[in-house]
Each structure stands twice: as C-alpha cells, then as structure tokens.
Coordinates of C-alpha atoms and ligand atoms in Angstrom, one line a residue:
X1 CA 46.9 -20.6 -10.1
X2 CA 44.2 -18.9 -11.6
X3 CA 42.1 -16.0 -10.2
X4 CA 38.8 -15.6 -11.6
X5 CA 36.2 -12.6 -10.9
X6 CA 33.7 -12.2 -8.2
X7 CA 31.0 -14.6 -8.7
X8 CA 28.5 -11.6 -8.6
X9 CA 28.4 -8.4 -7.6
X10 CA 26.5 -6.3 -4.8
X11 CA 26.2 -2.3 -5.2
X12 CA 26.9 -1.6 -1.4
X13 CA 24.6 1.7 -1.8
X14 CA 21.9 0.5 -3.9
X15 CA 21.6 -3.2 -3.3
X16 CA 21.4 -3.7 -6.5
X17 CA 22.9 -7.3 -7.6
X18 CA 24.7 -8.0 -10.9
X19 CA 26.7 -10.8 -12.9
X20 CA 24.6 -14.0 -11.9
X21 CA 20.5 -15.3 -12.0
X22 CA 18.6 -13.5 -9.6
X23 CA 15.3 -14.4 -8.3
X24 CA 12.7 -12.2 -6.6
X25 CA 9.1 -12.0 -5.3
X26 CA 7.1 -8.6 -6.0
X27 CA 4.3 -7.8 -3.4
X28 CA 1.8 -5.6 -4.2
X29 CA -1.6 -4.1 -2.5
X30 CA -3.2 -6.8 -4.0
X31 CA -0.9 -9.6 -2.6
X32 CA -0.9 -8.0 1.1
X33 CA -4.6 -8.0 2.4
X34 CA -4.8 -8.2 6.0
X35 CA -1.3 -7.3 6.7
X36 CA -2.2 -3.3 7.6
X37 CA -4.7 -2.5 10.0
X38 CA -6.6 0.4 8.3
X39 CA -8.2 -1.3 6.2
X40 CA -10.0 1.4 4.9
X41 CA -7.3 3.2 3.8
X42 CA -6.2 0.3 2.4
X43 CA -9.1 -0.4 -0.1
X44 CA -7.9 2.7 -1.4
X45 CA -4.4 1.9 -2.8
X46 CA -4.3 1.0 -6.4
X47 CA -4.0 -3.2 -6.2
X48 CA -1.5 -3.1 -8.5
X49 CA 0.7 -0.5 -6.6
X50 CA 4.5 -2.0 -5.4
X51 CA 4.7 -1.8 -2.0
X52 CA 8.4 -4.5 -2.0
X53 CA 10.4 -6.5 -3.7
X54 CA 13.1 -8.9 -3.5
X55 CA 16.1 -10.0 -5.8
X56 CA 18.1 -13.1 -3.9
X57 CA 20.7 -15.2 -5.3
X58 CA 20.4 -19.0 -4.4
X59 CA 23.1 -21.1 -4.8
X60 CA 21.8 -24.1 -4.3
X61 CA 18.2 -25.8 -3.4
X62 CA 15.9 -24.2 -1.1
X63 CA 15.9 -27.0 1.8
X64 CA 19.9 -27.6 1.4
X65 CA 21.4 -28.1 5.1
X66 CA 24.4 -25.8 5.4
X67 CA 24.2 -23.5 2.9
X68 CA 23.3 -20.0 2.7
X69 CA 20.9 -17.8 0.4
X70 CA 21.8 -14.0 -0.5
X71 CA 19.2 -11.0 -1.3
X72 CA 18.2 -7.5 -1.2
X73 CA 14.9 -6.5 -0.6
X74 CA 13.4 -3.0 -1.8
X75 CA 10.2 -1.3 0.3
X76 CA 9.1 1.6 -1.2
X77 CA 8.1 4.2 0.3
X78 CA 4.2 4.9 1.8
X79 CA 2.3 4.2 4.1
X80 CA -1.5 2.7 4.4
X81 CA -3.0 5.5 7.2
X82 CA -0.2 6.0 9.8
X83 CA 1.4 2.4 8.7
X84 CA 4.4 2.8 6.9
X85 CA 5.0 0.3 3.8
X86 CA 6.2 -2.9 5.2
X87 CA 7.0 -6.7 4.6
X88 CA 4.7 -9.3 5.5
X89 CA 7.1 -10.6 8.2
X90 CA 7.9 -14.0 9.2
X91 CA 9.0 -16.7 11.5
X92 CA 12.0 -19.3 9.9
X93 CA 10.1 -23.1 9.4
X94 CA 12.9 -24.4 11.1
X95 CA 12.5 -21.2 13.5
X96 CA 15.9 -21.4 15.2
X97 CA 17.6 -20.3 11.9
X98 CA 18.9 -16.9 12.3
X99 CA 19.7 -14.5 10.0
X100 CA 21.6 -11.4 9.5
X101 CA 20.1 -7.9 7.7
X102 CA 22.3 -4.8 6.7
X103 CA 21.2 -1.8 5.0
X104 CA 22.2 -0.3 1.7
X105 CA 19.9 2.9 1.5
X106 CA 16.3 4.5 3.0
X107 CA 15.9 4.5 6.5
X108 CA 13.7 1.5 8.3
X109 CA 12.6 -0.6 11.3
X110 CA 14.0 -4.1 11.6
X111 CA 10.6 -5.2 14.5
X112 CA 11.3 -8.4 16.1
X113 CA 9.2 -10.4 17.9
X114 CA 9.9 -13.9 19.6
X115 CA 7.5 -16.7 20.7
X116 CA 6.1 -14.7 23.6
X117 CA 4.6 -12.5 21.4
X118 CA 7.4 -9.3 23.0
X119 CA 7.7 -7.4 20.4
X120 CA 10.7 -4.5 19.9
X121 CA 12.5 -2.8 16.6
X122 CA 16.1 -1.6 15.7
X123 CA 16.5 1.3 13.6
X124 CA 17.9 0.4 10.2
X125 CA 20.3 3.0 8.4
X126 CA 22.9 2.9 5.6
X127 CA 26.1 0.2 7.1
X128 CA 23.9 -0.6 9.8
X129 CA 24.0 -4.9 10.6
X130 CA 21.8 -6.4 12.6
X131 CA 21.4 -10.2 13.7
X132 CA 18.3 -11.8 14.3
X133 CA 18.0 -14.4 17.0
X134 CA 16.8 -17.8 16.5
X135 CA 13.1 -18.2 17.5
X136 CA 12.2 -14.6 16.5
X137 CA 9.7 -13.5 13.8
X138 CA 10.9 -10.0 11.9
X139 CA 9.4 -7.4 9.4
X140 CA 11.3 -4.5 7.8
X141 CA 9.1 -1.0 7.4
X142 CA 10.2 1.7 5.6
X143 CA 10.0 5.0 7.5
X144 CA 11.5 7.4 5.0
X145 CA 10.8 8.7 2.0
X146 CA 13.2 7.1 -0.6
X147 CA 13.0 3.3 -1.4
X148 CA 14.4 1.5 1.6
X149 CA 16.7 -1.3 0.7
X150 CA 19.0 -3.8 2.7
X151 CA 20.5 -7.5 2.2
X152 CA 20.1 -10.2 4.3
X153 CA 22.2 -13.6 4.1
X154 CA 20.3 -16.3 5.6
X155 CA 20.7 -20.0 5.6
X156 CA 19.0 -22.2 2.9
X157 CA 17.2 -24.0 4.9
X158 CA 15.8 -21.5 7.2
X159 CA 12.1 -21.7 4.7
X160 CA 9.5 -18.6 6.1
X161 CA 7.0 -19.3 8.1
X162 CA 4.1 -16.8 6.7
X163 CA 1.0 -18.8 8.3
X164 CA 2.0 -17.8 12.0
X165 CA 1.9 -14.4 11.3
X166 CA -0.8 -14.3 8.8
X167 CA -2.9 -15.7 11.4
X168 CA -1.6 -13.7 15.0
X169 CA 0.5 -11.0 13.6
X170 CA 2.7 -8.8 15.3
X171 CA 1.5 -7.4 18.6
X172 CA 3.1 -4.1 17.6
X173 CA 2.6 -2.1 14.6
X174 CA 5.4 1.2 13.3
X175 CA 3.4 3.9 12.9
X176 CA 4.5 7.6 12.2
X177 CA 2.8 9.6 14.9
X178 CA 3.5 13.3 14.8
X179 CA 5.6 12.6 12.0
X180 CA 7.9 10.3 14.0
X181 CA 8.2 6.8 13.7
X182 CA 6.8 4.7 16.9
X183 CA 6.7 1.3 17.7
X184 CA 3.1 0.7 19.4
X185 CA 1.0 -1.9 20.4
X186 CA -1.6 -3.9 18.0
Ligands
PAN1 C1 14.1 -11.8 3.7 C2 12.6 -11.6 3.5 C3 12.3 -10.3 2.6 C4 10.8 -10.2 2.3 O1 14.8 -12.1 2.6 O2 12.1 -12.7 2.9 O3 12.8 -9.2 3.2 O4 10.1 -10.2 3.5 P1 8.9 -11.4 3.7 O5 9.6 -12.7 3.3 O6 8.5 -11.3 5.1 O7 7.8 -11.0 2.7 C5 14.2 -12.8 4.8 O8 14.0 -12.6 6.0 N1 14.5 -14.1 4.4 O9 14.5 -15.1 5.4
ZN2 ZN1 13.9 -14.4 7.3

C-alpha cells in the first residue's frame, strides 16, 4: 500500500501554504471604502496600500454541498484613525454555515455579531481556535504591530454575504483607545 506526501503543506507559524494552487483576494484602501469610519483619515491612505490578503486552497467548486475550503488570511498591520486594519466582514449566504479560525502569528480580534445586531470579540493569539456559530457575521482586526495571520476551514458552500454588512455594518467597531484595544459601539 502506498503512502504518498501531504497534499499540501501549512507553515503552523506563518500560515504560509505550499505544494498545491492557491488562490487569494488582495484588499487594498482602494477596494475598502466605507468599511472604516474616519473617513478622513482614510482619504489619506495611499489607495494602493495592502491592508489583507488571502491565500485559500479549494478543492473543489465553490457551491459543492459537503465539502470544505482551506485558507490563511494576512492583515497587516495599521490602522485608519483609532481603527485598526481589518476585513470587511461577513455573514455566510447560506448563514447557518459555521466556520472555524485559528491563528498562526500577530495578535487580533475575531468580532462576532449575530442577527440581532449584539455584537462581541475574542482575542485571537498564536494556537488560539475559535468556532463561529451559525447565523453570526465576523471580521478579524489586527491589533499588533506585525502582520496578523490565521486559517480558517470553512465549508464550500458557506458563499459570504458582503451586501448585509456593506449596507448595516457592525454595531461595534475595535478601536485602540489609550493604546489598548476596545470593542465599542458604532
Ligand atoms: C475567511 C475570510 C477572510 C477575508 O476566509 O473570507 O478572512 O475576510 P472577508 O471575506 O470578510 O473579506 C472566511 O471567513 N471565509 O468564510
Ligand atoms: Zn466566513
């Protein structure tokens, strides 16, 4: 019987994936209008300045009942005013999909908010795992000074629903106040 090698290979302190096709999104100022509230601070980030980005292996379709989908993301450090660097944030299309996050390196914010608009956050360090509940929208912010990076295995079809938060948000924002990181109300 044979034994082959892994099928790909995840640096546990990086996140860094090697040895198959990976895929990724790149957000930039430019791409993330409206998601920060100062928006005069803002207008005064390059456009072309990284704020994430993504590198996911998918196994099969996007839409595929049953399987699962594999990625790191990467939030660089900075902040827009008091806001850290954050994702854009989402619910799941099929919003009962959960999902689970664990973090490589950097320090973050996993916020959560469910369909009552509570909103709350977990502290994300290296090894720490967190699961998100069906039903509830979540954003990663990076509240350190090195890139923050973490996985997240989720199933394939989950899809992201962007439009619900694009349009309500999150009715809490992480903000470093005093030079600590605080959780507080949009
Ligand atoms: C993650 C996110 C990733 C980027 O893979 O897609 O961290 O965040 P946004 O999708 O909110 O821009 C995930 O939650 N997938 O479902
Ligand atoms: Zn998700």
């Amino acid at each position: 019987m044979e034994i082959s090698a892994p099928q790909f290979v995840t640096d546990w302190k990086t996140g860094v994936v090697t040895g198959t096709e990976v895929q990724g999104v790149e957000r930039r100022v430019s791409d993330l209008g409206g998601v920060f509230a100062d928006e005069g601070a803002f207008s005064q980030l390059r456009p072309d300045r990284l704020v994430y980005r993504t590198a996911c292996v998918f196994p099969v379709p996007e839409g595929t009942e049953g399987g699962v989908f594999w990625g790191t993301t990467f939030i660089e450090p900075g902040t827009v005013g008091a806001e850290y660097f954050m994702t854009k944030g989402h619910f799941h299309a099929k919003a009962d999909r959960m999902e689970a996050y664990f973090t490589f390196g950097g320090t973050g914010l996993l916020v959560l908010m469910d369909t009552a608009r509570n909103c709350w956050a977990e502290e994300m360090t290296p090894g720490s795992t967190h699961l998100i509940p069906p039903y509830t929208a979540h954003r990663t912010v990076n509240t350190g000074d090195d890139v923050f990076s973490f996985g997240a295995c989720w199933p394939s079809d989950a899809g992201h629903d962007y439009d619900s938060i694009a349009e309500s948000g999150f009715s809490a924002r992480a903000l470093r106040v005093d030079g600590i990181p605080r959780l507080v109300p949009a």
